[in-house]
């Protein structure tokens, strides 16, 4: 637990860095743009539907429904969209953190080839879709409890987030193709739970992806240093 808390504290402390602020501004702007586009698409579709049905004042109803549906979609899909957007800028977060805190490691980091980077992204998307599909029947069974589905998807997305946020840094330092992420499942889960929890808070959720990427970088480096020390001591 201590490495995760330390990683989050360091990530919070670096939110004022110019490089991190730049990534934050770009990721927030692009995320909002995606949801604005979704709202406009919903409005156009609903407006067309009302017109086809010959209903009067369809524009007002379309605008209202589009706003409500976009807000609901934002609540349900924010994690997926925010992390997908962050993929465009993840390297900038990792590089900023490494430049300030881990300059020696930064000097030996790999530049991932496009094919490897694409493959990792596709695996991440596939993992997200598959795990959520597996969780769907469980959530459906627990719907009678009211809060059950929310807990199921919180845990599922926390696990996914922990993996994605630590992979962003660790993959730059993986020199063996079959090597596994050294961050333990418990540490990844705890990090994912905290970030997933922040994503549920309005406005704070806009900070969560960048904060999580920075914390994931710190955690990955802490564990890699610990692993090296244990190997040396052995």
PDB file of C-alpha atoms in Angstrom:
ATOM      1  CA  UNK A   1       0.000   0.000   0.000  1.00  0.00           C
ATOM      2  CA  UNK A   2       2.818   2.418   0.844  1.00  0.00           C
ATOM      3  CA  UNK A   3       4.284   2.508  -2.717  1.00  0.00           C
ATOM      4  CA  UNK A   4       0.837   3.331  -4.139  1.00  0.00           C
ATOM      5  CA  UNK A   5       0.229   6.146  -1.640  1.00  0.00           C
ATOM      6  CA  UNK A   6       3.702   7.521  -2.306  1.00  0.00           C
ATOM      7  CA  UNK A   7       3.146   7.353  -6.085  1.00  0.00           C
ATOM      8  CA  UNK A   8      -0.158   9.233  -5.799  1.00  0.00           C
ATOM      9  CA  UNK A   9       1.387  11.889  -3.550  1.00  0.00           C
ATOM     10  CA  UNK A  10       4.235  12.467  -6.027  1.00  0.00           C
ATOM     11  CA  UNK A  11       1.742  12.634  -8.898  1.00  0.00           C
ATOM     12  CA  UNK A  12      -0.336  15.264  -7.082  1.00  0.00           C
ATOM     13  CA  UNK A  13       2.844  17.233  -6.420  1.00  0.00           C
ATOM     14  CA  UNK A  14       3.716  17.315 -10.118  1.00  0.00           C
ATOM     15  CA  UNK A  15       0.337  18.547 -11.365  1.00  0.00           C
ATOM     16  CA  UNK A  16       1.729  22.092 -11.353  1.00  0.00           C
ATOM     17  CA  UNK A  17       4.580  21.234 -13.761  1.00  0.00           C
ATOM     18  CA  UNK A  18       4.298  23.018 -17.092  1.00  0.00           C
ATOM     19  CA  UNK A  19       4.667  19.777 -19.075  1.00  0.00           C
ATOM     20  CA  UNK A  20       1.950  18.036 -17.050  1.00  0.00           C
ATOM     21  CA  UNK A  21      -0.339  21.067 -17.258  1.00  0.00           C
ATOM     22  CA  UNK A  22       0.078  21.057 -21.026  1.00  0.00           C
ATOM     23  CA  UNK A  23      -0.955  17.408 -21.287  1.00  0.00           C
ATOM     24  CA  UNK A  24      -3.824  18.028 -18.884  1.00  0.00           C
ATOM     25  CA  UNK A  25      -5.117  20.922 -20.990  1.00  0.00           C
ATOM     26  CA  UNK A  26      -4.924  18.898 -24.215  1.00  0.00           C
ATOM     27  CA  UNK A  27      -6.517  15.758 -22.768  1.00  0.00           C
ATOM     28  CA  UNK A  28      -9.360  17.688 -21.094  1.00  0.00           C
ATOM     29  CA  UNK A  29     -10.040  19.693 -24.267  1.00  0.00           C
ATOM     30  CA  UNK A  30     -10.097  16.564 -26.442  1.00  0.00           C
ATOM     31  CA  UNK A  31     -12.274  14.641 -23.965  1.00  0.00           C
ATOM     32  CA  UNK A  32     -14.809  17.472 -23.825  1.00  0.00           C
ATOM     33  CA  UNK A  33     -14.699  17.720 -27.613  1.00  0.00           C
ATOM     34  CA  UNK A  34     -15.530  14.011 -27.917  1.00  0.00           C
ATOM     35  CA  UNK A  35     -18.559  14.372 -25.658  1.00  0.00           C
ATOM     36  CA  UNK A  36     -19.626  17.593 -27.371  1.00  0.00           C
ATOM     37  CA  UNK A  37     -19.504  15.728 -30.679  1.00  0.00           C
ATOM     38  CA  UNK A  38     -21.563  12.950 -29.137  1.00  0.00           C
ATOM     39  CA  UNK A  39     -24.134  15.502 -27.972  1.00  0.00           C
ATOM     40  CA  UNK A  40     -24.369  17.078 -31.416  1.00  0.00           C
ATOM     41  CA  UNK A  41     -24.730  13.670 -33.065  1.00  0.00           C
ATOM     42  CA  UNK A  42     -27.508  12.745 -30.646  1.00  0.00           C
ATOM     43  CA  UNK A  43     -29.252  16.061 -31.272  1.00  0.00           C
ATOM     44  CA  UNK A  44     -29.086  15.608 -35.058  1.00  0.00           C
ATOM     45  CA  UNK A  45     -30.355  12.035 -34.827  1.00  0.00           C
ATOM     46  CA  UNK A  46     -33.202  12.859 -32.467  1.00  0.00           C
ATOM     47  CA  UNK A  47     -34.175  15.930 -34.468  1.00  0.00           C
ATOM     48  CA  UNK A  48     -34.352  13.829 -37.625  1.00  0.00           C
ATOM     49  CA  UNK A  49     -36.381  11.184 -35.796  1.00  0.00           C
ATOM     50  CA  UNK A  50     -38.927  13.688 -34.471  1.00  0.00           C
ATOM     51  CA  UNK A  51     -39.233  15.309 -37.912  1.00  0.00           C
ATOM     52  CA  UNK A  52     -39.797  11.905 -39.511  1.00  0.00           C
ATOM     53  CA  UNK A  53     -42.595  11.275 -37.023  1.00  0.00           C
ATOM     54  CA  UNK A  54     -44.136  14.641 -37.848  1.00  0.00           C
ATOM     55  CA  UNK A  55     -43.894  15.882 -34.271  1.00  0.00           C
ATOM     56  CA  UNK A  56     -43.894  19.633 -33.750  1.00  0.00           C
ATOM     57  CA  UNK A  57     -41.342  21.414 -31.561  1.00  0.00           C
ATOM     58  CA  UNK A  58     -38.995  18.505 -32.095  1.00  0.00           C
ATOM     59  CA  UNK A  59     -35.951  20.753 -31.887  1.00  0.00           C
ATOM     60  CA  UNK A  60     -36.530  21.605 -28.231  1.00  0.00           C
ATOM     61  CA  UNK A  61     -37.233  17.992 -27.293  1.00  0.00           C
ATOM     62  CA  UNK A  62     -34.188  16.855 -29.265  1.00  0.00           C
ATOM     63  CA  UNK A  63     -31.941  19.323 -27.481  1.00  0.00           C
ATOM     64  CA  UNK A  64     -33.256  18.271 -24.067  1.00  0.00           C
ATOM     65  CA  UNK A  65     -32.977  14.553 -24.742  1.00  0.00           C
ATOM     66  CA  UNK A  66     -29.556  14.912 -26.364  1.00  0.00           C
ATOM     67  CA  UNK A  67     -28.279  16.808 -23.321  1.00  0.00           C
ATOM     68  CA  UNK A  68     -29.628  14.175 -20.925  1.00  0.00           C
ATOM     69  CA  UNK A  69     -28.327  11.256 -22.981  1.00  0.00           C
ATOM     70  CA  UNK A  70     -24.908  12.868 -23.459  1.00  0.00           C
ATOM     71  CA  UNK A  71     -24.681  13.464 -19.702  1.00  0.00           C
ATOM     72  CA  UNK A  72     -25.606   9.829 -19.040  1.00  0.00           C
ATOM     73  CA  UNK A  73     -23.112   8.610 -21.629  1.00  0.00           C
ATOM     74  CA  UNK A  74     -20.470  10.843 -20.069  1.00  0.00           C
ATOM     75  CA  UNK A  75     -21.101   9.269 -16.683  1.00  0.00           C
ATOM     76  CA  UNK A  76     -21.011   5.712 -18.009  1.00  0.00           C
ATOM     77  CA  UNK A  77     -18.308   6.023 -20.656  1.00  0.00           C
ATOM     78  CA  UNK A  78     -16.011   8.661 -19.170  1.00  0.00           C
ATOM     79  CA  UNK A  79     -13.323   6.191 -18.093  1.00  0.00           C
ATOM     80  CA  UNK A  80     -13.145   4.543 -21.498  1.00  0.00           C
ATOM     81  CA  UNK A  81     -13.075   7.833 -23.409  1.00  0.00           C
ATOM     82  CA  UNK A  82     -10.654   9.575 -21.027  1.00  0.00           C
ATOM     83  CA  UNK A  83      -8.141   6.727 -21.062  1.00  0.00           C
ATOM     84  CA  UNK A  84      -8.459   6.378 -24.844  1.00  0.00           C
ATOM     85  CA  UNK A  85      -7.752  10.118 -25.203  1.00  0.00           C
ATOM     86  CA  UNK A  86      -4.839   9.875 -22.789  1.00  0.00           C
ATOM     87  CA  UNK A  87      -3.214   7.258 -25.035  1.00  0.00           C
ATOM     88  CA  UNK A  88      -2.420  10.106 -27.432  1.00  0.00           C
ATOM     89  CA  UNK A  89      -0.458  11.947 -24.735  1.00  0.00           C
ATOM     90  CA  UNK A  90       0.633   9.158 -22.361  1.00  0.00           C
ATOM     91  CA  UNK A  91       4.273   9.302 -23.432  1.00  0.00           C
ATOM     92  CA  UNK A  92       4.403  13.014 -22.615  1.00  0.00           C
ATOM     93  CA  UNK A  93       3.254  12.319 -19.036  1.00  0.00           C
ATOM     94  CA  UNK A  94       5.720   9.459 -18.594  1.00  0.00           C
ATOM     95  CA  UNK A  95       8.600  11.484 -20.061  1.00  0.00           C
ATOM     96  CA  UNK A  96       7.799  14.481 -17.821  1.00  0.00           C
ATOM     97  CA  UNK A  97       7.758  12.303 -14.698  1.00  0.00           C
ATOM     98  CA  UNK A  98      10.928  10.458 -15.647  1.00  0.00           C
ATOM     99  CA  UNK A  99      12.776  13.649 -16.542  1.00  0.00           C
ATOM    100  CA  UNK A 100      12.130  15.084 -13.081  1.00  0.00           C
ATOM    101  CA  UNK A 101      12.359  12.005 -10.870  1.00  0.00           C
ATOM    102  CA  UNK A 102      14.123   9.218 -12.793  1.00  0.00           C
ATOM    103  CA  UNK A 103      16.644  10.808 -15.196  1.00  0.00           C
ATOM    104  CA  UNK A 104      18.935   7.754 -15.273  1.00  0.00           C
ATOM    105  CA  UNK A 105      16.078   5.438 -16.169  1.00  0.00           C
ATOM    106  CA  UNK A 106      14.840   7.916 -18.769  1.00  0.00           C
ATOM    107  CA  UNK A 107      18.200   7.700 -20.528  1.00  0.00           C
ATOM    108  CA  UNK A 108      17.760   3.960 -21.095  1.00  0.00           C
ATOM    109  CA  UNK A 109      14.042   4.017 -21.989  1.00  0.00           C
ATOM    110  CA  UNK A 110      12.962   2.462 -25.281  1.00  0.00           C
ATOM    111  CA  UNK A 111      11.051   4.293 -27.978  1.00  0.00           C
ATOM    112  CA  UNK A 112       8.322   1.791 -28.762  1.00  0.00           C
ATOM    113  CA  UNK A 113       8.110   0.927 -32.477  1.00  0.00           C
ATOM    114  CA  UNK A 114       4.782   1.822 -34.057  1.00  0.00           C
ATOM    115  CA  UNK A 115       3.849  -1.837 -34.562  1.00  0.00           C
ATOM    116  CA  UNK A 116       4.478  -2.689 -30.901  1.00  0.00           C
ATOM    117  CA  UNK A 117       2.696   0.427 -29.688  1.00  0.00           C
ATOM    118  CA  UNK A 118      -0.321  -0.353 -31.872  1.00  0.00           C
ATOM    119  CA  UNK A 119      -0.364  -3.986 -30.736  1.00  0.00           C
ATOM    120  CA  UNK A 120      -0.284  -2.925 -27.075  1.00  0.00           C
ATOM    121  CA  UNK A 121      -3.148  -0.484 -27.651  1.00  0.00           C
ATOM    122  CA  UNK A 122      -5.250  -3.104 -29.434  1.00  0.00           C
ATOM    123  CA  UNK A 123      -4.609  -5.621 -26.663  1.00  0.00           C
ATOM    124  CA  UNK A 124      -5.683  -3.012 -24.113  1.00  0.00           C
ATOM    125  CA  UNK A 125      -8.900  -2.293 -25.996  1.00  0.00           C
ATOM    126  CA  UNK A 126      -9.620  -5.995 -26.414  1.00  0.00           C
ATOM    127  CA  UNK A 127      -8.956  -6.622 -22.727  1.00  0.00           C
ATOM    128  CA  UNK A 128     -11.322  -3.800 -21.762  1.00  0.00           C
ATOM    129  CA  UNK A 129     -14.119  -5.067 -23.986  1.00  0.00           C
ATOM    130  CA  UNK A 130     -13.690  -8.717 -22.981  1.00  0.00           C
ATOM    131  CA  UNK A 131     -13.527  -8.098 -19.233  1.00  0.00           C
ATOM    132  CA  UNK A 132     -16.560  -5.794 -19.300  1.00  0.00           C
ATOM    133  CA  UNK A 133     -18.513  -8.368 -21.328  1.00  0.00           C
ATOM    134  CA  UNK A 134     -17.626 -11.062 -18.785  1.00  0.00           C
ATOM    135  CA  UNK A 135     -18.697  -8.749 -15.952  1.00  0.00           C
ATOM    136  CA  UNK A 136     -22.011  -7.858 -17.618  1.00  0.00           C
ATOM    137  CA  UNK A 137     -23.905 -11.065 -16.643  1.00  0.00           C
ATOM    138  CA  UNK A 138     -22.627 -10.763 -13.062  1.00  0.00           C
ATOM    139  CA  UNK A 139     -23.837  -7.166 -12.911  1.00  0.00           C
ATOM    140  CA  UNK A 140     -27.185  -8.217 -14.376  1.00  0.00           C
ATOM    141  CA  UNK A 141     -27.669 -10.828 -11.641  1.00  0.00           C
ATOM    142  CA  UNK A 142     -26.833  -8.255  -8.968  1.00  0.00           C
ATOM    143  CA  UNK A 143     -29.146  -5.565 -10.380  1.00  0.00           C
ATOM    144  CA  UNK A 144     -31.762  -6.470  -7.752  1.00  0.00           C
ATOM    145  CA  UNK A 145     -29.353  -5.250  -5.055  1.00  0.00           C
ATOM    146  CA  UNK A 146     -29.331  -1.759  -6.538  1.00  0.00           C
ATOM    147  CA  UNK A 147     -25.674  -1.026  -5.870  1.00  0.00           C
ATOM    148  CA  UNK A 148     -24.294  -4.396  -7.003  1.00  0.00           C
ATOM    149  CA  UNK A 149     -23.703  -3.535 -10.689  1.00  0.00           C
ATOM    150  CA  UNK A 150     -21.919  -0.300  -9.750  1.00  0.00           C
ATOM    151  CA  UNK A 151     -19.551  -2.191  -7.454  1.00  0.00           C
ATOM    152  CA  UNK A 152     -18.884  -4.861 -10.088  1.00  0.00           C
ATOM    153  CA  UNK A 153     -17.962  -2.340 -12.771  1.00  0.00           C
ATOM    154  CA  UNK A 154     -15.946  -0.238 -10.303  1.00  0.00           C
ATOM    155  CA  UNK A 155     -13.813  -3.272  -9.434  1.00  0.00           C
ATOM    156  CA  UNK A 156     -13.507  -4.367 -13.060  1.00  0.00           C
ATOM    157  CA  UNK A 157     -12.478  -0.926 -14.262  1.00  0.00           C
ATOM    158  CA  UNK A 158     -10.119  -0.473 -11.308  1.00  0.00           C
ATOM    159  CA  UNK A 159      -8.294  -3.644 -12.356  1.00  0.00           C
ATOM    160  CA  UNK A 160      -8.148  -2.491 -15.967  1.00  0.00           C
ATOM    161  CA  UNK A 161      -6.953   0.992 -15.008  1.00  0.00           C
ATOM    162  CA  UNK A 162      -4.212  -0.317 -12.743  1.00  0.00           C
ATOM    163  CA  UNK A 163      -2.862  -2.430 -15.576  1.00  0.00           C
ATOM    164  CA  UNK A 164      -3.075   0.314 -18.212  1.00  0.00           C
ATOM    165  CA  UNK A 165      -1.591   3.083 -16.054  1.00  0.00           C
ATOM    166  CA  UNK A 166       1.466   1.066 -15.007  1.00  0.00           C
ATOM    167  CA  UNK A 167       1.997  -0.392 -18.490  1.00  0.00           C
ATOM    168  CA  UNK A 168       2.427   3.139 -19.873  1.00  0.00           C
ATOM    169  CA  UNK A 169       5.786   3.466 -18.114  1.00  0.00           C
ATOM    170  CA  UNK A 170       6.864  -0.136 -17.716  1.00  0.00           C
ATOM    171  CA  UNK A 171       6.640  -1.015 -21.419  1.00  0.00           C
ATOM    172  CA  UNK A 172       9.242   1.679 -22.182  1.00  0.00           C
ATOM    173  CA  UNK A 173      11.690  -0.222 -19.977  1.00  0.00           C
ATOM    174  CA  UNK A 174      10.834  -3.789 -20.970  1.00  0.00           C
ATOM    175  CA  UNK A 175      13.814  -5.303 -22.754  1.00  0.00           C
ATOM    176  CA  UNK A 176      12.519  -8.877 -22.971  1.00  0.00           C
ATOM    177  CA  UNK A 177       9.438  -9.541 -25.061  1.00  0.00           C
ATOM    178  CA  UNK A 178       8.009 -12.102 -22.629  1.00  0.00           C
ATOM    179  CA  UNK A 179       8.673 -10.123 -19.455  1.00  0.00           C
ATOM    180  CA  UNK A 180       5.620  -9.369 -17.323  1.00  0.00           C
ATOM    181  CA  UNK A 181       4.585  -6.160 -15.592  1.00  0.00           C
ATOM    182  CA  UNK A 182       6.476  -6.284 -12.258  1.00  0.00           C
ATOM    183  CA  UNK A 183       3.855  -4.278 -10.354  1.00  0.00           C
ATOM    184  CA  UNK A 184       1.862  -6.694  -8.214  1.00  0.00           C
ATOM    185  CA  UNK A 185      -1.838  -7.277  -8.807  1.00  0.00           C
ATOM    186  CA  UNK A 186      -2.690  -5.804  -5.395  1.00  0.00           C
ATOM    187  CA  UNK A 187      -0.725  -2.613  -6.084  1.00  0.00           C
ATOM    188  CA  UNK A 188      -2.283  -2.214  -9.530  1.00  0.00           C
ATOM    189  CA  UNK A 189      -5.749  -2.822  -8.091  1.00  0.00           C
ATOM    190  CA  UNK A 190      -5.300  -0.242  -5.340  1.00  0.00           C
ATOM    191  CA  UNK A 191      -4.035   2.375  -7.789  1.00  0.00           C
ATOM    192  CA  UNK A 192      -6.917   1.589 -10.149  1.00  0.00           C
ATOM    193  CA  UNK A 193      -9.480   1.863  -7.334  1.00  0.00           C
ATOM    194  CA  UNK A 194      -8.252   5.315  -6.331  1.00  0.00           C
ATOM    195  CA  UNK A 195      -8.196   6.631  -9.902  1.00  0.00           C
ATOM    196  CA  UNK A 196     -11.552   5.012 -10.744  1.00  0.00           C
ATOM    197  CA  UNK A 197     -12.992   6.618  -7.608  1.00  0.00           C
ATOM    198  CA  UNK A 198     -11.718  10.053  -8.650  1.00  0.00           C
ATOM    199  CA  UNK A 199     -13.336   9.510 -12.053  1.00  0.00           C
ATOM    200  CA  UNK A 200     -16.722   9.336 -10.337  1.00  0.00           C
ATOM    201  CA  UNK A 201     -16.343  12.867  -8.950  1.00  0.00           C
ATOM    202  CA  UNK A 202     -17.497  15.638 -11.324  1.00  0.00           C
ATOM    203  CA  UNK A 203     -14.718  18.004 -12.449  1.00  0.00           C
ATOM    204  CA  UNK A 204     -12.108  16.033 -10.480  1.00  0.00           C
ATOM    205  CA  UNK A 205     -12.613  13.281 -13.049  1.00  0.00           C
ATOM    206  CA  UNK A 206     -10.986  15.522 -15.656  1.00  0.00           C
ATOM    207  CA  UNK A 207      -7.735  15.362 -13.674  1.00  0.00           C
ATOM    208  CA  UNK A 208      -7.915  11.635 -13.031  1.00  0.00           C
ATOM    209  CA  UNK A 209      -6.373  10.229 -16.261  1.00  0.00           C
ATOM    210  CA  UNK A 210      -3.269  12.449 -16.143  1.00  0.00           C
ATOM    211  CA  UNK A 211      -2.944  12.009 -12.381  1.00  0.00           C
ATOM    212  CA  UNK A 212      -3.274   8.259 -12.830  1.00  0.00           C
ATOM    213  CA  UNK A 213      -0.670   8.146 -15.609  1.00  0.00           C
ATOM    214  CA  UNK A 214       1.807  10.076 -13.451  1.00  0.00           C
ATOM    215  CA  UNK A 215       1.102   7.874 -10.409  1.00  0.00           C
ATOM    216  CA  UNK A 216       1.379   4.741 -12.554  1.00  0.00           C
ATOM    217  CA  UNK A 217       4.794   5.905 -13.753  1.00  0.00           C
ATOM    218  CA  UNK A 218       5.998   6.482 -10.180  1.00  0.00           C
ATOM    219  CA  UNK A 219       4.657   3.117  -9.057  1.00  0.00           C
ATOM    220  CA  UNK A 220       6.241   1.248 -11.973  1.00  0.00           C
ATOM    221  CA  UNK A 221       9.637   2.825 -11.297  1.00  0.00           C
ATOM    222  CA  UNK A 222       9.410   2.154  -7.558  1.00  0.00           C
ATOM    223  CA  UNK A 223       8.677  -1.524  -8.189  1.00  0.00           C
ATOM    224  CA  UNK A 224      11.354  -1.837 -10.887  1.00  0.00           C
ATOM    225  CA  UNK A 225      13.924  -0.343  -8.488  1.00  0.00           C
ATOM    226  CA  UNK A 226      12.766  -2.720  -5.744  1.00  0.00           C
ATOM    227  CA  UNK A 227      13.053  -5.695  -8.106  1.00  0.00           C
ATOM    228  CA  UNK A 228      16.569  -4.680  -9.160  1.00  0.00           C
ATOM    229  CA  UNK A 229      17.625  -4.343  -5.523  1.00  0.00           C
ATOM    230  CA  UNK A 230      16.200  -7.749  -4.631  1.00  0.00           C
ATOM    231  CA  UNK A 231      18.008  -9.317  -7.603  1.00  0.00           C
ATOM    232  CA  UNK A 232      21.281  -7.641  -6.600  1.00  0.00           C
ATOM    233  CA  UNK A 233      20.945  -8.697  -2.956  1.00  0.00           C
ATOM    234  CA  UNK A 234      20.222 -12.262  -4.008  1.00  0.00           C
TER     235      UNK A 234
END
